[in-house]
Coordinates of C-alpha atoms and ligand atoms in Angstrom, one line a residue:
M83 CA 72.4 91.0 60.4
T84 CA 74.9 88.7 62.0
L85 CA 77.8 90.3 64.2
I86 CA 81.2 89.0 64.6
E87 CA 82.5 89.5 68.0
G88 CA 79.5 91.4 68.6
H89 CA 80.1 94.1 66.1
K90 CA 79.1 94.8 62.5
P91 CA 81.1 92.8 59.6
I92 CA 82.8 94.8 57.2
T93 CA 84.3 95.0 53.9
P94 CA 87.8 96.4 53.8
A95 CA 88.4 99.1 51.2
D96 CA 90.3 98.3 47.9
G97 CA 94.2 98.1 48.9
I98 CA 94.1 97.5 52.0
P99 CA 96.4 94.3 53.0
V100 CA 94.0 91.4 54.0
W101 CA 96.2 89.0 56.7
D102 CA 95.1 85.8 58.2
V103 CA 96.4 86.1 61.5
D104 CA 94.9 85.8 65.1
P105 CA 96.4 88.8 67.1
Y106 CA 94.6 87.0 70.2
D107 CA 96.7 83.7 69.7
E108 CA 98.0 82.6 72.9
D109 CA 101.5 81.8 71.9
M110 CA 101.4 85.3 70.3
L111 CA 100.5 87.2 73.1
R112 CA 102.9 85.5 75.5
A113 CA 105.9 86.8 73.0
P114 CA 104.1 89.6 70.8
E115 CA 107.3 91.0 68.7
T116 CA 107.1 89.2 65.7
F117 CA 103.5 90.1 65.5
Y118 CA 104.3 93.4 65.7
A119 CA 106.6 93.7 63.3
D120 CA 105.0 91.9 60.8
L121 CA 101.8 93.8 61.4
R122 CA 104.0 97.1 61.1
A123 CA 105.5 95.4 57.9
K124 CA 102.2 94.7 56.3
G125 CA 101.4 98.3 56.0
P126 CA 99.8 101.7 57.9
V127 CA 96.2 99.7 58.6
V128 CA 95.9 96.0 57.7
F129 CA 92.4 94.1 57.7
I130 CA 91.7 91.2 60.1
P131 CA 89.5 88.6 58.5
A132 CA 89.2 86.2 61.5
Y133 CA 87.5 89.2 63.3
S134 CA 86.5 91.5 60.7
I135 CA 89.0 93.8 62.3
L136 CA 91.7 96.6 61.1
A137 CA 94.7 96.7 63.0
L138 CA 97.3 99.2 63.2
G139 CA 100.7 98.8 64.2
Q140 CA 103.1 101.9 62.5
Y141 CA 103.5 104.6 65.0
E142 CA 102.2 107.7 63.2
T143 CA 99.0 105.9 62.1
T144 CA 98.4 104.5 65.4
Q145 CA 99.1 107.8 67.1
K146 CA 96.7 109.7 65.1
V147 CA 94.0 107.5 65.3
F148 CA 94.1 106.9 68.8
S149 CA 93.9 110.6 69.4
D150 CA 91.4 111.1 66.9
H151 CA 88.3 111.2 69.3
E152 CA 86.0 112.4 67.0
N153 CA 86.1 110.2 64.4
F154 CA 87.1 107.1 66.3
V155 CA 84.6 107.1 69.3
S156 CA 85.3 105.3 72.7
S157 CA 81.4 105.3 73.7
R158 CA 80.8 101.9 71.3
G159 CA 83.4 100.3 73.7
V160 CA 87.1 99.9 73.3
G161 CA 87.0 96.1 72.6
L162 CA 85.6 94.2 69.8
N163 CA 82.1 94.7 71.2
D164 CA 79.8 97.5 69.6
F165 CA 78.0 98.8 72.5
K166 CA 75.8 99.9 70.3
L167 CA 75.0 96.3 69.2
E168 CA 75.5 94.3 71.6
E169 CA 74.9 94.4 75.4
P170 CA 77.9 95.2 77.3
W171 CA 79.3 92.5 79.7
R172 CA 79.7 95.3 82.5
P173 CA 77.6 98.5 83.2
P174 CA 80.1 100.5 80.8
S175 CA 82.8 102.7 82.5
I176 CA 81.3 106.6 82.5
I177 CA 85.1 107.9 82.1
L178 CA 86.6 105.4 79.5
E179 CA 83.3 104.0 77.4
V180 CA 82.0 107.8 77.1
D181 CA 82.6 110.4 74.5
P182 CA 82.7 114.5 75.0
P183 CA 80.7 115.8 76.3
D184 CA 79.9 112.9 78.9
H185 CA 83.8 112.2 79.1
T186 CA 84.5 115.7 79.6
R187 CA 82.7 116.0 82.8
T188 CA 84.3 112.7 84.6
R189 CA 87.5 113.5 83.2
R190 CA 87.8 116.3 85.1
I191 CA 86.8 115.4 88.4
M192 CA 89.1 111.9 88.3
A193 CA 92.3 114.3 86.6
K194 CA 91.7 116.0 89.8
A195 CA 91.4 113.5 92.5
L196 CA 94.9 112.2 90.6
S197 CA 96.6 115.4 89.9
P198 CA 100.7 116.2 90.3
K199 CA 99.8 117.5 93.6
V200 CA 97.7 114.8 95.5
V201 CA 100.4 112.1 94.3
R202 CA 103.5 114.1 95.7
G203 CA 101.1 114.0 98.8
L204 CA 101.2 110.1 98.4
A205 CA 105.1 110.0 98.1
D206 CA 106.3 109.5 101.8
M207 CA 103.8 106.9 101.9
F208 CA 104.6 105.0 98.7
R209 CA 108.7 104.9 99.5
T210 CA 108.2 104.3 103.4
T211 CA 106.0 100.6 101.8
A212 CA 108.8 100.4 99.5
E213 CA 111.4 99.9 101.8
E214 CA 109.6 97.8 104.1
I215 CA 108.7 95.2 100.8
V216 CA 112.6 95.7 100.0
D217 CA 114.0 94.9 102.9
D218 CA 111.7 91.9 104.1
L219 CA 112.6 90.4 100.5
L220 CA 116.4 91.1 100.7
T221 CA 116.2 88.8 103.6
K222 CA 114.9 85.9 101.3
G223 CA 116.4 83.5 99.0
S224 CA 115.0 83.6 95.9
F225 CA 111.0 84.6 95.4
D226 CA 108.6 85.2 92.7
A227 CA 108.3 88.9 91.8
V228 CA 105.3 88.8 90.4
T229 CA 102.7 88.0 93.5
D230 CA 105.5 89.2 96.4
L231 CA 106.7 92.1 94.5
A232 CA 104.8 93.8 91.3
E233 CA 101.4 92.5 92.8
R234 CA 102.1 93.3 96.6
F235 CA 103.7 96.5 96.3
P236 CA 100.6 98.4 94.3
V237 CA 98.2 96.6 96.7
S238 CA 100.0 97.4 99.8
V239 CA 99.8 101.6 98.4
F240 CA 97.2 101.9 95.7
P241 CA 93.6 100.4 97.7
R242 CA 95.4 102.4 101.0
A243 CA 95.6 105.8 98.5
V244 CA 92.0 105.0 97.5
G245 CA 91.2 105.1 100.9
M246 CA 90.1 101.2 100.8
R247 CA 88.6 99.2 103.9
D248 CA 88.6 96.3 102.2
V249 CA 91.7 94.9 100.5
D250 CA 92.3 91.6 98.5
Q251 CA 94.8 91.1 96.5
R252 CA 94.1 88.0 94.2
N253 CA 90.5 90.1 93.7
L254 CA 91.9 93.3 92.8
V255 CA 94.4 92.3 90.4
D256 CA 92.3 89.4 88.7
Y257 CA 89.5 92.2 88.5
G258 CA 91.9 94.7 86.3
A259 CA 93.1 91.0 83.9
C260 CA 88.9 90.8 83.9
V261 CA 88.1 93.8 82.2
F262 CA 91.3 93.9 79.6
N263 CA 90.4 90.2 78.9
A264 CA 86.7 91.8 78.1
M265 CA 88.2 93.6 75.5
G266 CA 89.2 90.5 73.2
P267 CA 87.4 88.3 71.1
D268 CA 85.0 85.4 72.5
N269 CA 88.3 83.1 73.1
R270 CA 89.0 81.3 76.1
L271 CA 90.7 84.0 78.1
R272 CA 87.7 86.4 77.7
R273 CA 85.3 83.0 78.9
W274 CA 87.7 83.0 81.7
A275 CA 87.4 87.0 82.8
L276 CA 83.3 86.6 82.2
E277 CA 83.3 83.7 84.7
R278 CA 85.9 85.2 87.2
N279 CA 84.2 88.5 87.0
K280 CA 80.7 86.8 88.3
Q281 CA 82.8 85.8 91.4
I282 CA 84.6 89.1 91.6
A283 CA 82.1 91.9 90.6
P284 CA 79.8 91.7 93.8
W285 CA 83.0 92.3 96.3
I286 CA 84.4 95.0 93.7
M287 CA 81.1 97.2 93.7
A288 CA 80.7 96.7 97.7
A289 CA 84.5 98.1 98.7
C290 CA 83.2 101.3 96.1
A291 CA 80.4 102.4 98.4
R292 CA 80.6 105.5 100.3
D293 CA 80.9 104.1 103.6
R294 CA 83.2 101.3 102.5
L295 CA 86.1 104.1 102.2
T296 CA 88.2 106.2 104.4
D297 CA 87.5 109.7 104.3
D298 CA 90.9 110.8 103.7
G299 CA 91.8 109.0 100.3
L300 CA 91.3 109.7 96.5
G301 CA 87.6 107.7 97.0
A302 CA 86.4 110.1 99.2
M303 CA 87.5 112.9 96.8
I304 CA 85.6 111.8 94.0
Y305 CA 82.2 111.2 96.6
A306 CA 83.0 115.1 97.8
E307 CA 82.2 115.9 94.4
A308 CA 78.9 113.9 94.5
A309 CA 77.8 115.8 97.5
A310 CA 78.6 119.4 96.5
E311 CA 76.5 122.0 95.9
D312 CA 75.7 122.1 92.4
A313 CA 77.3 118.7 92.1
A314 CA 78.7 117.8 88.7
I315 CA 77.9 113.9 89.1
T316 CA 75.7 111.8 91.6
E317 CA 76.6 109.7 94.2
A318 CA 75.9 106.5 92.2
E319 CA 78.3 108.1 89.5
A320 CA 81.1 108.4 92.1
A321 CA 80.6 104.4 92.9
M322 CA 81.3 103.9 89.3
L323 CA 84.0 106.5 89.2
V324 CA 85.9 104.4 92.0
R325 CA 85.1 101.5 90.2
S326 CA 87.5 102.7 87.7
F327 CA 90.0 103.4 89.7
L328 CA 89.9 100.0 90.6
S329 CA 89.4 98.5 87.2
A330 CA 92.8 100.4 85.6
G331 CA 94.8 100.9 88.5
V332 CA 95.7 97.8 89.8
D333 CA 96.5 95.5 87.0
T334 CA 97.8 97.9 85.1
T335 CA 100.9 99.1 87.8
V336 CA 101.2 95.5 88.9
T337 CA 102.4 94.7 85.2
G338 CA 104.5 98.1 84.8
I339 CA 106.3 97.2 88.3
G340 CA 106.8 93.5 87.0
N341 CA 108.0 94.5 83.4
A342 CA 110.6 96.7 84.8
L343 CA 112.0 94.0 87.1
W344 CA 112.3 91.7 84.3
C345 CA 114.2 94.9 82.2
F346 CA 116.6 95.2 84.9
A347 CA 116.9 91.2 85.5
T348 CA 118.0 91.0 82.1
N349 CA 119.8 93.9 81.5
P350 CA 122.0 93.9 84.6
G351 CA 123.8 96.4 82.5
E352 CA 121.2 99.2 82.8
W353 CA 120.6 98.2 86.8
D354 CA 124.5 99.2 87.1
R355 CA 123.8 102.8 85.5
L356 CA 120.7 103.0 87.4
C357 CA 122.3 102.5 90.8
A358 CA 125.1 104.8 89.6
D359 CA 122.7 107.8 88.4
P360 CA 119.6 107.3 90.4
K361 CA 117.9 110.6 89.1
L362 CA 117.7 108.5 86.0
A363 CA 114.7 106.6 87.6
R364 CA 112.3 108.4 86.0
P365 CA 113.6 108.3 82.2
A366 CA 114.1 104.5 83.1
I367 CA 110.3 104.0 83.7
E368 CA 109.3 105.9 80.5
E369 CA 111.9 102.9 78.9
V370 CA 110.4 100.2 80.6
L371 CA 106.7 101.6 79.3
R372 CA 108.1 102.2 75.8
F373 CA 109.7 98.6 75.8
T374 CA 107.4 96.5 77.2
S375 CA 103.8 98.1 76.7
P376 CA 102.3 96.9 79.4
V377 CA 99.0 97.3 77.8
H378 CA 99.8 96.3 74.3
T379 CA 96.5 96.5 72.4
F380 CA 93.2 99.0 72.6
G381 CA 90.8 99.5 70.5
R382 CA 88.3 102.3 68.8
T383 CA 85.3 102.5 66.9
A384 CA 84.2 104.6 63.6
G385 CA 81.6 106.6 65.1
R386 CA 81.2 107.5 61.3
D387 CA 82.4 106.9 57.7
T388 CA 85.9 108.5 58.0
E389 CA 89.4 107.2 56.8
I390 CA 93.1 105.6 57.9
A391 CA 96.0 106.5 56.0
G392 CA 94.0 107.6 52.7
Y393 CA 92.1 104.7 52.9
P394 CA 87.8 104.8 53.2
V395 CA 86.8 103.3 56.6
E396 CA 83.3 102.8 57.0
E397 CA 81.0 103.6 60.3
G398 CA 80.9 101.0 62.9
T399 CA 84.4 99.6 61.9
K400 CA 86.5 98.1 65.0
V401 CA 89.8 99.3 64.8
I402 CA 92.7 97.7 67.0
C403 CA 95.2 100.1 67.8
V404 CA 98.2 97.7 68.7
L405 CA 100.2 99.7 71.1
G406 CA 103.1 97.6 71.2
A407 CA 104.0 97.8 68.2
A408 CA 104.0 101.3 67.4
N409 CA 106.4 101.6 70.5
S410 CA 109.0 99.2 69.0
D411 CA 108.3 100.9 65.4
P412 CA 112.2 101.4 64.0
D413 CA 110.7 104.3 62.1
K414 CA 110.7 106.0 65.3
W415 CA 112.7 104.6 67.9
G416 CA 116.5 103.8 66.7
D417 CA 117.4 100.6 67.4
P418 CA 113.7 99.7 69.2
E419 CA 114.6 96.3 70.6
A420 CA 117.3 97.8 73.1
F421 CA 116.6 98.4 76.8
R422 CA 118.0 101.8 77.3
I423 CA 117.1 103.8 80.3
D424 CA 118.9 107.4 79.5
R425 CA 116.9 107.0 75.8
R426 CA 113.8 109.3 77.0
P427 CA 111.1 108.1 74.6
L428 CA 109.4 111.1 74.3
G429 CA 105.9 110.1 72.5
H430 CA 105.5 106.1 73.9
M431 CA 102.3 105.2 73.5
A432 CA 101.9 103.0 76.7
F433 CA 99.9 105.6 78.7
G434 CA 97.6 106.1 75.1
A435 CA 97.1 109.3 73.9
G436 CA 94.5 112.2 73.5
I437 CA 91.8 113.2 75.7
H438 CA 91.6 109.5 76.7
G439 CA 95.2 109.3 77.8
C440 CA 95.7 107.4 81.4
V441 CA 94.4 109.7 84.0
G442 CA 96.2 108.0 86.4
Q443 CA 99.6 108.2 84.8
N444 CA 101.1 110.2 87.6
I445 CA 100.5 108.0 90.2
A446 CA 101.6 105.0 88.2
R447 CA 104.7 106.9 87.8
G448 CA 104.9 107.6 91.5
E449 CA 104.7 104.2 92.5
M450 CA 107.6 102.7 89.8
E451 CA 109.6 105.6 90.8
A452 CA 109.3 105.1 94.7
L453 CA 109.9 101.3 94.2
L454 CA 112.9 101.8 91.7
S455 CA 114.5 104.3 94.1
V456 CA 114.5 102.2 97.1
M457 CA 115.8 99.2 95.3
A458 CA 118.5 101.4 93.4
E459 CA 119.8 102.0 96.6
K460 CA 119.7 98.9 98.7
V461 CA 119.8 96.3 95.7
A462 CA 123.3 95.6 94.2
R463 CA 122.0 93.3 91.4
I464 CA 118.8 91.7 90.6
E465 CA 119.4 88.1 89.5
P466 CA 117.0 85.7 87.8
A467 CA 116.5 82.5 89.8
G468 CA 114.3 80.6 87.1
E469 CA 112.4 81.3 83.8
A470 CA 110.2 84.4 83.4
V471 CA 107.0 83.1 82.2
W472 CA 104.5 85.7 80.4
R473 CA 100.9 85.4 81.1
P474 CA 98.7 86.1 77.5
N475 CA 95.5 88.6 78.2
N476 CA 93.9 90.0 75.4
A477 CA 95.2 93.4 75.9
I478 CA 97.9 93.2 78.8
H479 CA 101.0 92.3 78.2
A480 CA 102.3 90.6 81.7
L481 CA 104.7 88.1 83.6
D482 CA 102.8 85.3 85.2
K483 CA 105.8 84.3 87.0
L484 CA 109.3 85.7 87.6
P485 CA 111.7 84.0 89.9
L486 CA 114.3 86.7 91.4
K487 CA 116.8 87.3 94.0
L488 CA 117.9 90.4 95.2
I489 CA 121.8 90.7 95.9
P490 CA 121.8 93.5 98.5
K491 CA 124.6 96.5 98.5
Ligands
LIG185 C1 91.0 99.0 82.0 C2 90.6 100.3 81.8 C3 91.4 101.3 81.8 C4 90.9 102.6 81.7 C5 89.7 102.9 82.5 C6 88.8 101.8 82.9 C7 89.4 100.1 82.4 C8 87.7 102.0 84.0 O1 86.9 101.2 84.0 O2 87.1 103.2 83.8

């Protein structure tokens, strides 16, 4: 059988709309709003012949399929490649790219290391670091908020929380970008990722080793699980779980923070509201996540013959869940194109849903809250100082450049 993008080509069931579109077109990835609207308008499930995949964008169907780990598995990869049919581009993640019961075992360990209690213990370090960085930026004129704030802050606090002895901003951010680009088709972005990964992967794996980590971080907590009596994981698996911290914990929060700064720079009235009522920091974060969907697309594979919205779906079908489209569905959200920090968008899909829902979401929120709270105390206005440029990625909706100037209180 000839594969397409490393998976089995399918014949869609009668009645499923067919759409000649490239969801991974770079211009569309930079400005995805019309793609999201058109995808939702076509119906609950759409066949895209260019990649022989199904795509979902309506909130209800996206939410349902994404939570249905029994019919839509992760063990065959969450990108277009089917790990059952093609060699994965890197050794698979032992938490992301697995199903129960394998998933249950590793998820429990990661959830413990990233628990609300652990995250509360990191809050002071997050705040102090945010203060240092914001004070420094307030002395500057304009700066690029992508490298100098959105990257700098998470790269200053997260590797430290993990207990990494070796920190390299470029390698850490690019590694995440590689992992997300690799979920897409064999396009320029994915080819860049596979090349860049050759340079970075040895550095990443070395940084995950037991002796490259301090004794008091999240990494040490994972290794402690491997050292325990009747340990649930091996030492080699501990290294792989630390790799998951670095795959999923840097570029995602960098993107969330960059997108938050963009939201407030372009909606100064909402910044004024946050400054007037700092308790809005938490709901503001959720609205940033809903409004900008830092992870815009994530895939699953039909593990058996099943159905979506009443249409039969054959085993081996790759399904992309367009989280950005679900997060802007007017059937779910009133006035979805408005950024309103007091919306409280319960049920947004930015962290996914179901058993694979982001295990790091508490720490992600903790980082964003520390930075936004400190800024709400010190920064009167976040002013654009040039054109914001988006950086296409097969799964992430992130900025490439965001020139800003911070006006002190
Ligand atoms: C990109 C991503 C998301 C979630 C988990 C992982 C990666 C992983 O490597 O475990």
